PDB file of C-alpha atoms in Angstrom:
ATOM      1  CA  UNK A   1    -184.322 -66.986  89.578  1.00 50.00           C
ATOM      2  CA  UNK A   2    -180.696 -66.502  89.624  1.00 50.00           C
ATOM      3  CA  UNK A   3    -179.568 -63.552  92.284  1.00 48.00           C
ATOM      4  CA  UNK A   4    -176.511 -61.670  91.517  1.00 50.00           C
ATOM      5  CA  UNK A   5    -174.590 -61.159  94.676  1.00 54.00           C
ATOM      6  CA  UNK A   6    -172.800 -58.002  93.448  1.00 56.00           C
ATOM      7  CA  UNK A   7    -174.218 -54.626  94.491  1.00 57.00           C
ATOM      8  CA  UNK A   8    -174.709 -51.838  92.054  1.00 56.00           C
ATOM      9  CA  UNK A   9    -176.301 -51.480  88.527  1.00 59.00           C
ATOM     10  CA  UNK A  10    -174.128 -53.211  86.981  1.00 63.00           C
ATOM     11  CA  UNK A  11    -173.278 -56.163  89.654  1.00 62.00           C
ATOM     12  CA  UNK A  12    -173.758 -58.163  86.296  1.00 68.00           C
ATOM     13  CA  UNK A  13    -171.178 -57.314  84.724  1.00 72.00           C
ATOM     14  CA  UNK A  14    -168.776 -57.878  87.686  1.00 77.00           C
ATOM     15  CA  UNK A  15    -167.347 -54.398  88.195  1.00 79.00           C
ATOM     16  CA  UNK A  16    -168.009 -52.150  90.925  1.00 81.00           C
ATOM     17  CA  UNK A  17    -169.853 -48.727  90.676  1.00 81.00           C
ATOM     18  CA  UNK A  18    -166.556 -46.918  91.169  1.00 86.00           C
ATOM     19  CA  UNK A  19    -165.083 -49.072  88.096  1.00 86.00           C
ATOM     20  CA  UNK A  20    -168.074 -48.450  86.057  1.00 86.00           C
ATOM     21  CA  UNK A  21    -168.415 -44.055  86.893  1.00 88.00           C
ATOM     22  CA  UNK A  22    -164.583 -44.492  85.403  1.00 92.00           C
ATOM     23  CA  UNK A  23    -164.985 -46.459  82.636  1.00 92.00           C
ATOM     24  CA  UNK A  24    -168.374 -43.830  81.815  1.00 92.00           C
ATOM     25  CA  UNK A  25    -166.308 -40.809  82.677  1.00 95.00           C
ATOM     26  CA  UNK A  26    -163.659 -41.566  80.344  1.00 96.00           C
ATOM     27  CA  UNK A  27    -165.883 -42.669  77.413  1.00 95.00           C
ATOM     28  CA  UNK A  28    -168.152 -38.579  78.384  1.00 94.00           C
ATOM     29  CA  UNK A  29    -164.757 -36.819  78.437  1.00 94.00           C
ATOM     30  CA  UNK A  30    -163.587 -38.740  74.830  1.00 96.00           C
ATOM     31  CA  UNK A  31    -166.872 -38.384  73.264  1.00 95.00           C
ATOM     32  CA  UNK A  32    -166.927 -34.563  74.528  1.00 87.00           C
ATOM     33  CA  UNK A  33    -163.645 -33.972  72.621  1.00 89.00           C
ATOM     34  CA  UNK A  34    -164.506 -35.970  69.555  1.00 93.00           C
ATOM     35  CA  UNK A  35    -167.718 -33.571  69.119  1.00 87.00           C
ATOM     36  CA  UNK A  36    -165.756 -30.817  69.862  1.00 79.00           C
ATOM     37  CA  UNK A  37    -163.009 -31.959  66.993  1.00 84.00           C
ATOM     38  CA  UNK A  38    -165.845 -32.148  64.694  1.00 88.00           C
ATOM     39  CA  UNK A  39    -167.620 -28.971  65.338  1.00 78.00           C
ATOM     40  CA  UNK A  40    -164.403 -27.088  64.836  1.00 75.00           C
ATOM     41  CA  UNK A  41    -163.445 -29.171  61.095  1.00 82.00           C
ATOM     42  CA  UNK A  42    -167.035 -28.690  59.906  1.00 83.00           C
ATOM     43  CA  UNK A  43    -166.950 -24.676  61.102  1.00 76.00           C
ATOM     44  CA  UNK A  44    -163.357 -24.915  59.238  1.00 76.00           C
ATOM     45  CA  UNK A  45    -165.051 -26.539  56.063  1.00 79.00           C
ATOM     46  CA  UNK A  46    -167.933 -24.013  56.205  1.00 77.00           C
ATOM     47  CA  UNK A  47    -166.488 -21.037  56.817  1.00 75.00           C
ATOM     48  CA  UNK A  48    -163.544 -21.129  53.786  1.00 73.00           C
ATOM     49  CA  UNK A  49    -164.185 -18.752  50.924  1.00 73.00           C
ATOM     50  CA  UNK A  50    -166.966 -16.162  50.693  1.00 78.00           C
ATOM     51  CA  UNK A  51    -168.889 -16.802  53.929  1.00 77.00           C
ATOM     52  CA  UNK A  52    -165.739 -15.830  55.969  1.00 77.00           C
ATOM     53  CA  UNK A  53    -165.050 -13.034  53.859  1.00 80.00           C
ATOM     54  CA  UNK A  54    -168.972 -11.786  54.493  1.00 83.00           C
ATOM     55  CA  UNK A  55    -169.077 -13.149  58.259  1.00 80.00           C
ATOM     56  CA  UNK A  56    -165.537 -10.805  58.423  1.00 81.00           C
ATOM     57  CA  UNK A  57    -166.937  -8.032  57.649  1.00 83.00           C
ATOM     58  CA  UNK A  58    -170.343  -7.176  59.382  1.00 84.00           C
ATOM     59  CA  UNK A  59    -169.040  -9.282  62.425  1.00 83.00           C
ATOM     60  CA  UNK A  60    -165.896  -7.157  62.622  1.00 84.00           C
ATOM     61  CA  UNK A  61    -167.495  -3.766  61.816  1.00 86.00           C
ATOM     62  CA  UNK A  62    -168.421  -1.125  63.908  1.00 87.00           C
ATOM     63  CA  UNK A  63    -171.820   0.808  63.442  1.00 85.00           C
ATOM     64  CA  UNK A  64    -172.112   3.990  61.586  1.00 88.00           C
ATOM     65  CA  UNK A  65    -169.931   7.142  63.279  1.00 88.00           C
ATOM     66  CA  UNK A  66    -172.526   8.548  65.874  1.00 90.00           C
ATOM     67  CA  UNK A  67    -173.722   5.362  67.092  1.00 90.00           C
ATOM     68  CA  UNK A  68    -170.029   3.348  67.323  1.00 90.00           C
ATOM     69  CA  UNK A  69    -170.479   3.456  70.902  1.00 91.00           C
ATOM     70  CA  UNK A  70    -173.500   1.152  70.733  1.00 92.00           C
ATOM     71  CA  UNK A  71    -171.857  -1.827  69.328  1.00 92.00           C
ATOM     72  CA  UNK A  72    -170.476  -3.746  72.054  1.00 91.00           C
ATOM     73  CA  UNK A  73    -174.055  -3.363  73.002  1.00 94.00           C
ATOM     74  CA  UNK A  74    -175.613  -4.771  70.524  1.00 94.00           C
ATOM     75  CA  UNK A  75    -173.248  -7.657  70.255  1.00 93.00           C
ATOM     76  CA  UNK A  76    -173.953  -7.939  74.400  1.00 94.00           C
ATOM     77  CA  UNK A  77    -177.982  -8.523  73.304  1.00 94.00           C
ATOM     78  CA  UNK A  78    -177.198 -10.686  69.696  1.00 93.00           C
ATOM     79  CA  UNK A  79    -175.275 -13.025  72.572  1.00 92.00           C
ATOM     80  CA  UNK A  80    -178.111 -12.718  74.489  1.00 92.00           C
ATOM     81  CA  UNK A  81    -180.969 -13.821  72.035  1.00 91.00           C
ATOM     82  CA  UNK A  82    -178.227 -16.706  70.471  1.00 90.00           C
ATOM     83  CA  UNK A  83    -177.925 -17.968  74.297  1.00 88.00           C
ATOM     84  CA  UNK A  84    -181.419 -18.600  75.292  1.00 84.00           C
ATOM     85  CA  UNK A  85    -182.179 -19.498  71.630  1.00 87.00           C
ATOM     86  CA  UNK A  86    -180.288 -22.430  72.291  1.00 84.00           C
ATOM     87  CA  UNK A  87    -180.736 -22.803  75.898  1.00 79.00           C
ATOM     88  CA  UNK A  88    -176.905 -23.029  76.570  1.00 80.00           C
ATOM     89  CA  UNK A  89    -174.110 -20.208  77.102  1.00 84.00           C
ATOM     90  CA  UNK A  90    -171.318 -23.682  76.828  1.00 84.00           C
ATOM     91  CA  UNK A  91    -172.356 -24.543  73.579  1.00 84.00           C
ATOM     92  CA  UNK A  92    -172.117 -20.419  72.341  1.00 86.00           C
ATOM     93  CA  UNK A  93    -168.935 -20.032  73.749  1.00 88.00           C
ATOM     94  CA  UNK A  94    -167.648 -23.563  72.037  1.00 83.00           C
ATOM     95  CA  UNK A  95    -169.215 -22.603  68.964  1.00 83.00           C
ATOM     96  CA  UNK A  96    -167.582 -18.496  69.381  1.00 86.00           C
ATOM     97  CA  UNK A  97    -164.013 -20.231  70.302  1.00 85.00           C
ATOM     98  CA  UNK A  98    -163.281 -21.705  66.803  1.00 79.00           C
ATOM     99  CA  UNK A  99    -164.569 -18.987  64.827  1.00 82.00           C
ATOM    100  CA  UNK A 100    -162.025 -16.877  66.789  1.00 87.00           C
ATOM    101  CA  UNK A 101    -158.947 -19.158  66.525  1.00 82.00           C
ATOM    102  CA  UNK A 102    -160.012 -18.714  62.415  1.00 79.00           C
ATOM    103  CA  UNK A 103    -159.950 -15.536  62.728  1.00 82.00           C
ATOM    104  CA  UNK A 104    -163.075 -14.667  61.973  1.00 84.00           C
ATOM    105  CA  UNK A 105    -164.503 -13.095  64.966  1.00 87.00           C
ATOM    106  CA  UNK A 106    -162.286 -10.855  66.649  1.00 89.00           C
ATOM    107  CA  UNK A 107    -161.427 -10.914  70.157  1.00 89.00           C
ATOM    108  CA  UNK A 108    -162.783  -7.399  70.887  1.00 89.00           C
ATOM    109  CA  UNK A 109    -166.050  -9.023  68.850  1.00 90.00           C
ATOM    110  CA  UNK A 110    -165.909 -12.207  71.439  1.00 93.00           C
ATOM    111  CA  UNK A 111    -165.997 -10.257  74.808  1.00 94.00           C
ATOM    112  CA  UNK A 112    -169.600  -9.022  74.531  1.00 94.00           C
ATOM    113  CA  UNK A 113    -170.803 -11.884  72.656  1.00 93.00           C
ATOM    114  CA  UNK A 114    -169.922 -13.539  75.602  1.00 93.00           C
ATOM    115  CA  UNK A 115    -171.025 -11.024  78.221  1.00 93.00           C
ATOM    116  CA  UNK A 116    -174.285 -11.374  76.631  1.00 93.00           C
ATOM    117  CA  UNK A 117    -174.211 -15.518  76.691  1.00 91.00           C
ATOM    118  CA  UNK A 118    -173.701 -15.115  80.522  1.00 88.00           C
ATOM    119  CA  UNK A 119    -176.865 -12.944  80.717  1.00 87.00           C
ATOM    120  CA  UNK A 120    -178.416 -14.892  78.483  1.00 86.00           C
ATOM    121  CA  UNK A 121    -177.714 -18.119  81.208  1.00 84.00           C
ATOM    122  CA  UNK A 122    -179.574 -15.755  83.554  1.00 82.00           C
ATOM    123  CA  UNK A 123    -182.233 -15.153  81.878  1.00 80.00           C
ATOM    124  CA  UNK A 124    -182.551 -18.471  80.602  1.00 77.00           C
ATOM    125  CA  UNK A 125    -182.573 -19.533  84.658  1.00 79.00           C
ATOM    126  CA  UNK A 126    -184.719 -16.936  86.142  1.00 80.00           C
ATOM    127  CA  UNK A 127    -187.416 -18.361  83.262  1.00 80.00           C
ATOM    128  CA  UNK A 128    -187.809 -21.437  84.479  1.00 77.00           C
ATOM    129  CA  UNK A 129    -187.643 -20.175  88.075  1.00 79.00           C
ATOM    130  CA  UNK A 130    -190.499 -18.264  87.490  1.00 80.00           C
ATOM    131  CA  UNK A 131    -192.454 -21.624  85.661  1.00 80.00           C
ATOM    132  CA  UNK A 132    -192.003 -23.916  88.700  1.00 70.00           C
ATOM    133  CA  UNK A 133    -195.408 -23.521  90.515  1.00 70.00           C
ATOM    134  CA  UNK A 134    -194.134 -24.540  94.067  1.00 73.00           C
ATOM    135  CA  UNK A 135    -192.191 -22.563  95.970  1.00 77.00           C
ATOM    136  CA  UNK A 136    -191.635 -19.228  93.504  1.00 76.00           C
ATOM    137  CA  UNK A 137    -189.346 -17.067  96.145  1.00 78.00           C
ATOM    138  CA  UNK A 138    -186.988 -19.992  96.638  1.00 81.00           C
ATOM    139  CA  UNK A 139    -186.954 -21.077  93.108  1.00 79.00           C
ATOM    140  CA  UNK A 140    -185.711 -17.675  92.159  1.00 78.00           C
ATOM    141  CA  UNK A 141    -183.218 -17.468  95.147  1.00 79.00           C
ATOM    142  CA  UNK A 142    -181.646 -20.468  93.426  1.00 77.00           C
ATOM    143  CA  UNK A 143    -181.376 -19.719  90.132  1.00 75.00           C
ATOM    144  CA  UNK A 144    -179.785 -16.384  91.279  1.00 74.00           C
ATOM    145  CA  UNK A 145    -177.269 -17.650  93.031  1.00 77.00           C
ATOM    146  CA  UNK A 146    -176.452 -20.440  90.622  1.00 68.00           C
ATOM    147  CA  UNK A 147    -176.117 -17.846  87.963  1.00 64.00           C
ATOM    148  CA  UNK A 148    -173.779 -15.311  90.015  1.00 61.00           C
ATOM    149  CA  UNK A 149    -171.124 -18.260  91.136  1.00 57.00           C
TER     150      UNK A 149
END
């Protein structure tokens, strides 16, 4: 059997772990901003015509006169349910970001969507504190703290 002398995963290969966590670092950050491109030409594609003009105008709207104060409210719990629907307040808020840059969401529309995504991280966190079966107490502690920094 032939014994590689190198150390590291990929001793192989004849590069160093340092040289490799670059070379994989580089690749992450392109492929991050590649998916990122994408996400923001398909929004563009699918959000040209009618669907902006609808998404416009509920998203934009305030509620009916007695209840206007409510809104940022509700948009605080629609970012909350959207969050821990899909388990990540990043991929909201990179999904909110185009849509505002189109000028579809407003800015005033964004803030408690994203409010709500950050509660929505907590939430999201103190769940699966409270499913780990070891040490509850500490398990909650953590996810606290990782959600307040």
């Amino acid at each position: 059997a032939v014994v590689s002398t190198q150390s590291g995963h990929y001793g192989r290969a004849g590069m160093s772990d340092s040289a490799v966590g670059v070379i994989l670092l580089i690749l992450s950050l392109l492929m991050l901003c590649l998916c990122l491109t994408l996400l923001v030409k398909t929004l563009q594609s699918m959000l040209l015509g009618k669907l902006a003009k609808t998404l416009k105008k509920y998203i934009n709207s305030d509620l009916p006169k007695p209840f206007t104060f409510l809104t940022g409210y509700l948009f605080m719990l629609m970012g909350v349910g959207m969050t821990i629907l899909v388990q990540s307040s990043s991929v909201f808020t990179s999904t909110l970001t185009p849509l505002v840059g189109l000028g579809v969401i407003s800015l005033e529309r964004m803030y408690p969507l994203t409010l709500g995504s950050n509660i929505g991280t907590t939430a999201t966190a103190m769940l699966a504190a409270f499913a780990g079966d070891d040490n509850r107490r500490n398990n909650i502690q953590i996810a606290v703290s990782f959600c307040t920094c």
